[in-house]
Short mmCIF file of C-alpha atoms in Angstrom, two decimals:
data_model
loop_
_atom_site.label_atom_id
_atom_site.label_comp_id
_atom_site.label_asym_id
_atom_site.label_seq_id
_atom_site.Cartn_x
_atom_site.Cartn_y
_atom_site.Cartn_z
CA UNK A 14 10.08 3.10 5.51
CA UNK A 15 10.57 6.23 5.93
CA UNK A 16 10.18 8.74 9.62
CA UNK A 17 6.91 9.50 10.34
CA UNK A 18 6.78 12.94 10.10
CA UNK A 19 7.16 11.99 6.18
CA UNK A 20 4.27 10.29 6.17
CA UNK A 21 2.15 12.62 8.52
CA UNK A 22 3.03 15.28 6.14
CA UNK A 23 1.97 13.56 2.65
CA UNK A 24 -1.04 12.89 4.09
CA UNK A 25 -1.79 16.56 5.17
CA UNK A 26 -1.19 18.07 2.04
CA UNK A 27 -3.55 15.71 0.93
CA UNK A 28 -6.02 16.93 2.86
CA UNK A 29 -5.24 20.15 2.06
CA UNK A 30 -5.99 19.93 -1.50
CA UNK A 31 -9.09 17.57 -1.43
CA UNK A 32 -10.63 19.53 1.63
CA UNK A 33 -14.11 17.32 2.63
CA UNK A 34 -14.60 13.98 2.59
CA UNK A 35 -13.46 10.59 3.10
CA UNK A 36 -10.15 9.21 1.69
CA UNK A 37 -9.70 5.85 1.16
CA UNK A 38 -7.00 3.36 0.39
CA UNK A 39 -7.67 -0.15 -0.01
CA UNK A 40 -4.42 -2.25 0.81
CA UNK A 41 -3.58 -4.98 -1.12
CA UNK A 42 -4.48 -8.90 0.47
CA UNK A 43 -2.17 -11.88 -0.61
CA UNK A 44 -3.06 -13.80 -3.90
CA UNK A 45 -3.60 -17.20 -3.26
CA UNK A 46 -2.43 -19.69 -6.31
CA UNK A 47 -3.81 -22.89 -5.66
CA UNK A 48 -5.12 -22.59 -2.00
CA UNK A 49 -5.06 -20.17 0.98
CA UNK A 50 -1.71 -20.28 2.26
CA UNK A 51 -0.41 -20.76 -0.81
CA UNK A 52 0.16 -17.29 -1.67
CA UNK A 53 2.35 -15.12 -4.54
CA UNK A 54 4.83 -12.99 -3.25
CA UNK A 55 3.39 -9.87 -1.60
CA UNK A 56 3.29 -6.54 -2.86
CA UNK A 57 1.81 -3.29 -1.13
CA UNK A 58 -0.23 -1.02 -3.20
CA UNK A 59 2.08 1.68 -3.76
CA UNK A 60 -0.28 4.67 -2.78
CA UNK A 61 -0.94 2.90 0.41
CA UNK A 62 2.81 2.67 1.11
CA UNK A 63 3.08 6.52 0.47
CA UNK A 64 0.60 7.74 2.19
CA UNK A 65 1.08 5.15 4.75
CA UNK A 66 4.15 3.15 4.61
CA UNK A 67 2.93 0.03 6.33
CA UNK A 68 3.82 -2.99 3.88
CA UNK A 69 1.82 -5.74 4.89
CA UNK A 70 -1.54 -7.40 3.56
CA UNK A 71 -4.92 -7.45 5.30
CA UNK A 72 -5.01 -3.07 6.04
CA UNK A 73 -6.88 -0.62 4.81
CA UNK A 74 -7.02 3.18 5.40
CA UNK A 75 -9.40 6.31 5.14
CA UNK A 76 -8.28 9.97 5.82
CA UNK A 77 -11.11 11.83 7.45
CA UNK A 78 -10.72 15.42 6.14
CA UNK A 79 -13.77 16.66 8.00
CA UNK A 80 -12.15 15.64 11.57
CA UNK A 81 -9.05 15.47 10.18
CA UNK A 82 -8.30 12.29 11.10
CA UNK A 83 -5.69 9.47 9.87
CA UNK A 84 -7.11 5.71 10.50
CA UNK A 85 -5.65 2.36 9.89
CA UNK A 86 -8.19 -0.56 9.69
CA UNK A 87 -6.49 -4.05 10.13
CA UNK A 88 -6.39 -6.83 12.79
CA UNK A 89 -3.74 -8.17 15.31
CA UNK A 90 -2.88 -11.76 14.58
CA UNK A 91 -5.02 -14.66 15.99
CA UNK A 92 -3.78 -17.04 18.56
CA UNK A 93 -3.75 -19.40 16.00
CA UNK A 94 -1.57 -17.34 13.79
CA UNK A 95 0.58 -15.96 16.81
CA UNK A 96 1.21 -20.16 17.36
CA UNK A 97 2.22 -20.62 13.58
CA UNK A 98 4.08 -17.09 13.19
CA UNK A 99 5.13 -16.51 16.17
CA UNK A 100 4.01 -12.62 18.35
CA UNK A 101 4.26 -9.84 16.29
CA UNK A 102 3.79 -5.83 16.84
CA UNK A 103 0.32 -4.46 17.13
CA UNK A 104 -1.64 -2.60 14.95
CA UNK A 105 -1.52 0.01 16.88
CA UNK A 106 2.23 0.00 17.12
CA UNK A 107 2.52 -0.40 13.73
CA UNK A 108 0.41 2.41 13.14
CA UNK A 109 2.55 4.84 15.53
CA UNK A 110 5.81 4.43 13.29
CA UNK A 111 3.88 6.21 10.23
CA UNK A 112 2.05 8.84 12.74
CA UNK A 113 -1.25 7.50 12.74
CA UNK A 114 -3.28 7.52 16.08
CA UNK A 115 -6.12 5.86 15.19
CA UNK A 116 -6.71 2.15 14.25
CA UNK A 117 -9.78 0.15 14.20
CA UNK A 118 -10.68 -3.25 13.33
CA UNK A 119 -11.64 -4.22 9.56
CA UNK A 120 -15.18 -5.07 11.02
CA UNK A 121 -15.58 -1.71 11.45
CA UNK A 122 -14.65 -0.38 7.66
CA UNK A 123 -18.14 -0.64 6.12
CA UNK A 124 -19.63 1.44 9.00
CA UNK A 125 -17.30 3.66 8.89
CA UNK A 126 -17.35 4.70 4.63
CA UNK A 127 -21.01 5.15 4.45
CA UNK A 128 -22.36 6.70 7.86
CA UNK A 129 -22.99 10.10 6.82
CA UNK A 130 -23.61 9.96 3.40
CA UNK A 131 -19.73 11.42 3.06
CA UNK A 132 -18.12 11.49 -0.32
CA UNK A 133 -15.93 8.68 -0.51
CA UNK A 134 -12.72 9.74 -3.06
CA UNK A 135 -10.73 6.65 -3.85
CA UNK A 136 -8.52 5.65 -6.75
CA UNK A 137 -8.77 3.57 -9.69
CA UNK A 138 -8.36 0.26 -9.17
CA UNK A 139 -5.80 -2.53 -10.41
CA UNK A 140 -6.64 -5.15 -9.17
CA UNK A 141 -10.24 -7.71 -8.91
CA UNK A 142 -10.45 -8.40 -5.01
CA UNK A 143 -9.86 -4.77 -4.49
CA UNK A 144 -12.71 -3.75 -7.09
CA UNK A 145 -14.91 -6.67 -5.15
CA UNK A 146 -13.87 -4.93 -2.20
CA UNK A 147 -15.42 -1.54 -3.14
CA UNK A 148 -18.21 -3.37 -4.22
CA UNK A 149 -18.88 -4.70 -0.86
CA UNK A 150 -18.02 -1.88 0.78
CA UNK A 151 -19.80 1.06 -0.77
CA UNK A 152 -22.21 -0.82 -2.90
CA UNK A 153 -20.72 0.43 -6.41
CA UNK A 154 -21.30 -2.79 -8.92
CA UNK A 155 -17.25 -3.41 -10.57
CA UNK A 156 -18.48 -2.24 -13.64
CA UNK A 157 -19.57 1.34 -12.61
CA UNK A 158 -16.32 1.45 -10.15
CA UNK A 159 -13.85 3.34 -13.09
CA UNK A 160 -16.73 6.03 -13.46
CA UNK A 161 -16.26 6.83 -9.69
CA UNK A 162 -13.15 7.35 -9.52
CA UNK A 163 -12.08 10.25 -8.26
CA UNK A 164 -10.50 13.22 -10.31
CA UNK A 165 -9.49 15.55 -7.84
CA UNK A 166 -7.83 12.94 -5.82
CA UNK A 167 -5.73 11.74 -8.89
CA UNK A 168 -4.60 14.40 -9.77
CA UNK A 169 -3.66 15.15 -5.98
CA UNK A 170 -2.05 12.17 -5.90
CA UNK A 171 -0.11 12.97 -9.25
CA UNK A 172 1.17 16.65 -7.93
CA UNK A 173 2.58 14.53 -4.94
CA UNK A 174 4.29 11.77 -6.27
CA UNK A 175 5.88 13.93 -9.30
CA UNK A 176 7.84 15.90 -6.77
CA UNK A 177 10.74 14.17 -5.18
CA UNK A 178 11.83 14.77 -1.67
CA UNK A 179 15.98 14.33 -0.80
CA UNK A 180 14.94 10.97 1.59
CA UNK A 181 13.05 9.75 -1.92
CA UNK A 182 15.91 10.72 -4.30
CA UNK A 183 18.37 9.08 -1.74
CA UNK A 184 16.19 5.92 -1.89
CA UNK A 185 16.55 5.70 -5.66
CA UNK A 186 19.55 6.40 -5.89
CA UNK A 187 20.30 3.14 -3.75
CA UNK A 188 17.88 1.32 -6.27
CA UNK A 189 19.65 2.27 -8.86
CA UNK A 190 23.17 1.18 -7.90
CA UNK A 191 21.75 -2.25 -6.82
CA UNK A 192 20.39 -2.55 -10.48
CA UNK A 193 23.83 -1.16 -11.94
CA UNK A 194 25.24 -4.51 -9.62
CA UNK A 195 22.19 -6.83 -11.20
CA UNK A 196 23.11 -6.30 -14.90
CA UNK A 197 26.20 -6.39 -14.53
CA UNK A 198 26.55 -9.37 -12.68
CA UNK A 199 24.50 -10.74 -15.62
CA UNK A 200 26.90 -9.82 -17.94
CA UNK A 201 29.62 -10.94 -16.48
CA UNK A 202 28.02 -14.86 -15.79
CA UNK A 203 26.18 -15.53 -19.40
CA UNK A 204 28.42 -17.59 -20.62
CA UNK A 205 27.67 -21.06 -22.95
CA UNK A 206 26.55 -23.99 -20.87
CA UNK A 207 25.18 -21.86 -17.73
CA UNK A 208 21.35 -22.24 -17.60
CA UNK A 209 19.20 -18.76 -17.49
CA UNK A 210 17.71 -20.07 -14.35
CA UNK A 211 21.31 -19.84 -12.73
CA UNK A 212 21.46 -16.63 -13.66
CA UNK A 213 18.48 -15.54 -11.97
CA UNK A 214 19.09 -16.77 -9.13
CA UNK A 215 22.42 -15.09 -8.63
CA UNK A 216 20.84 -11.32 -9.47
CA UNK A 217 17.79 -11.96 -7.61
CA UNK A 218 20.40 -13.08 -4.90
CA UNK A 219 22.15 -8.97 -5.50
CA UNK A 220 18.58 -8.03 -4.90
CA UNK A 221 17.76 -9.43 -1.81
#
């Protein structure tokens, strides 16, 4: 993750170029495989993390460009889950290391993405729950969802991402060296009588 100043500022060029309206990023959830808490291994929509850096299932945000306001809509863990998980920051807290102020419960998404007859710009969409998700939230049927995408913000989003800060360059350069280390630890183990499976496991072990 990076400061929050990064993030503040991504996210007011944004607003800068889309100028009215409502922003907003749907995070990704986990993907159960066989039942509820038996999940795939997590991964953040990327827009969310760079707009928002927070990579962890069950948010969602909206930029307000009329108020000009940033908001994160997620949950603090349960009692339940604080027993099973153990504490864990708020959402609030959370939300203060990427420079947002404002955080509000999920409950309140729906409410919030349709009073005032706002535009709503959003991006397309990858993956089912998230299209069901739209669905539910704005009332756009999955199959109409691609047609409301929209333009401005993707190409927004495009003139953003294209353009490479130092911090970003640094972070791929790191990425790239601990690839460099993956294949060639793979080269150096293939061998006759080693199982592929071994071999995974030691480069996913350079990865972690």
């Amino acid at each position: 993750m990076f400061s929050s100043q990064t993030y503040v500022e991504r996210r007011k060029k944004l607003k800068e170029i889309i100028k009215s309206g409502l922003i907003f990023f749907p995070g990704n959830d986990y993907t159960p495989m066989n039942y509820p808490a038996n999940v795939l291994r997590y991964r953040q929509d990327s827009s969310f993390l760079y707009y928002f850096g927070l990579d962890k299932a069950g948010l969602n945000a909206v930029i307000d460009v009329d108020n000009n306001k940033d908001i994160i809509f997620g949950d603090d863990r349960s009692l339940d889950d604080v027993v099973w998980m153990g504490p864990a920051p708020t959402l609030a807290e959370e939300a203060k290391e990427v420079g947002v102020e404002f955080t509000m419960s999920s409950n309140n998404l729906a409410e919030y993405l349709t009073k005032g007859n706002r535009e709503v710009h959003f991006l397309p969409q990858y993956r089912a729950d998230n299209q069901l998700k739209i669905e539910s939230l704005l009332g756009i049927k999955t199959s109409e969802i691609k047609e409301k995408v929209s333009l401005p913000l993707v190409r927004a989003v495009i003139e953003q991402r294209s353009i490479k800060s130092a911090e970003e360059v640094a972070e791929i350069e790191k990425a790239l060296d601990i690839s460099f280390e993956m294949n060639t630890l793979a080269m150096k183990l293939t061998r006759s009588g080693l199982l592929e499976r071994e071999i995974y496991g030691w480069i996913e072990g350079t990865a972690l």
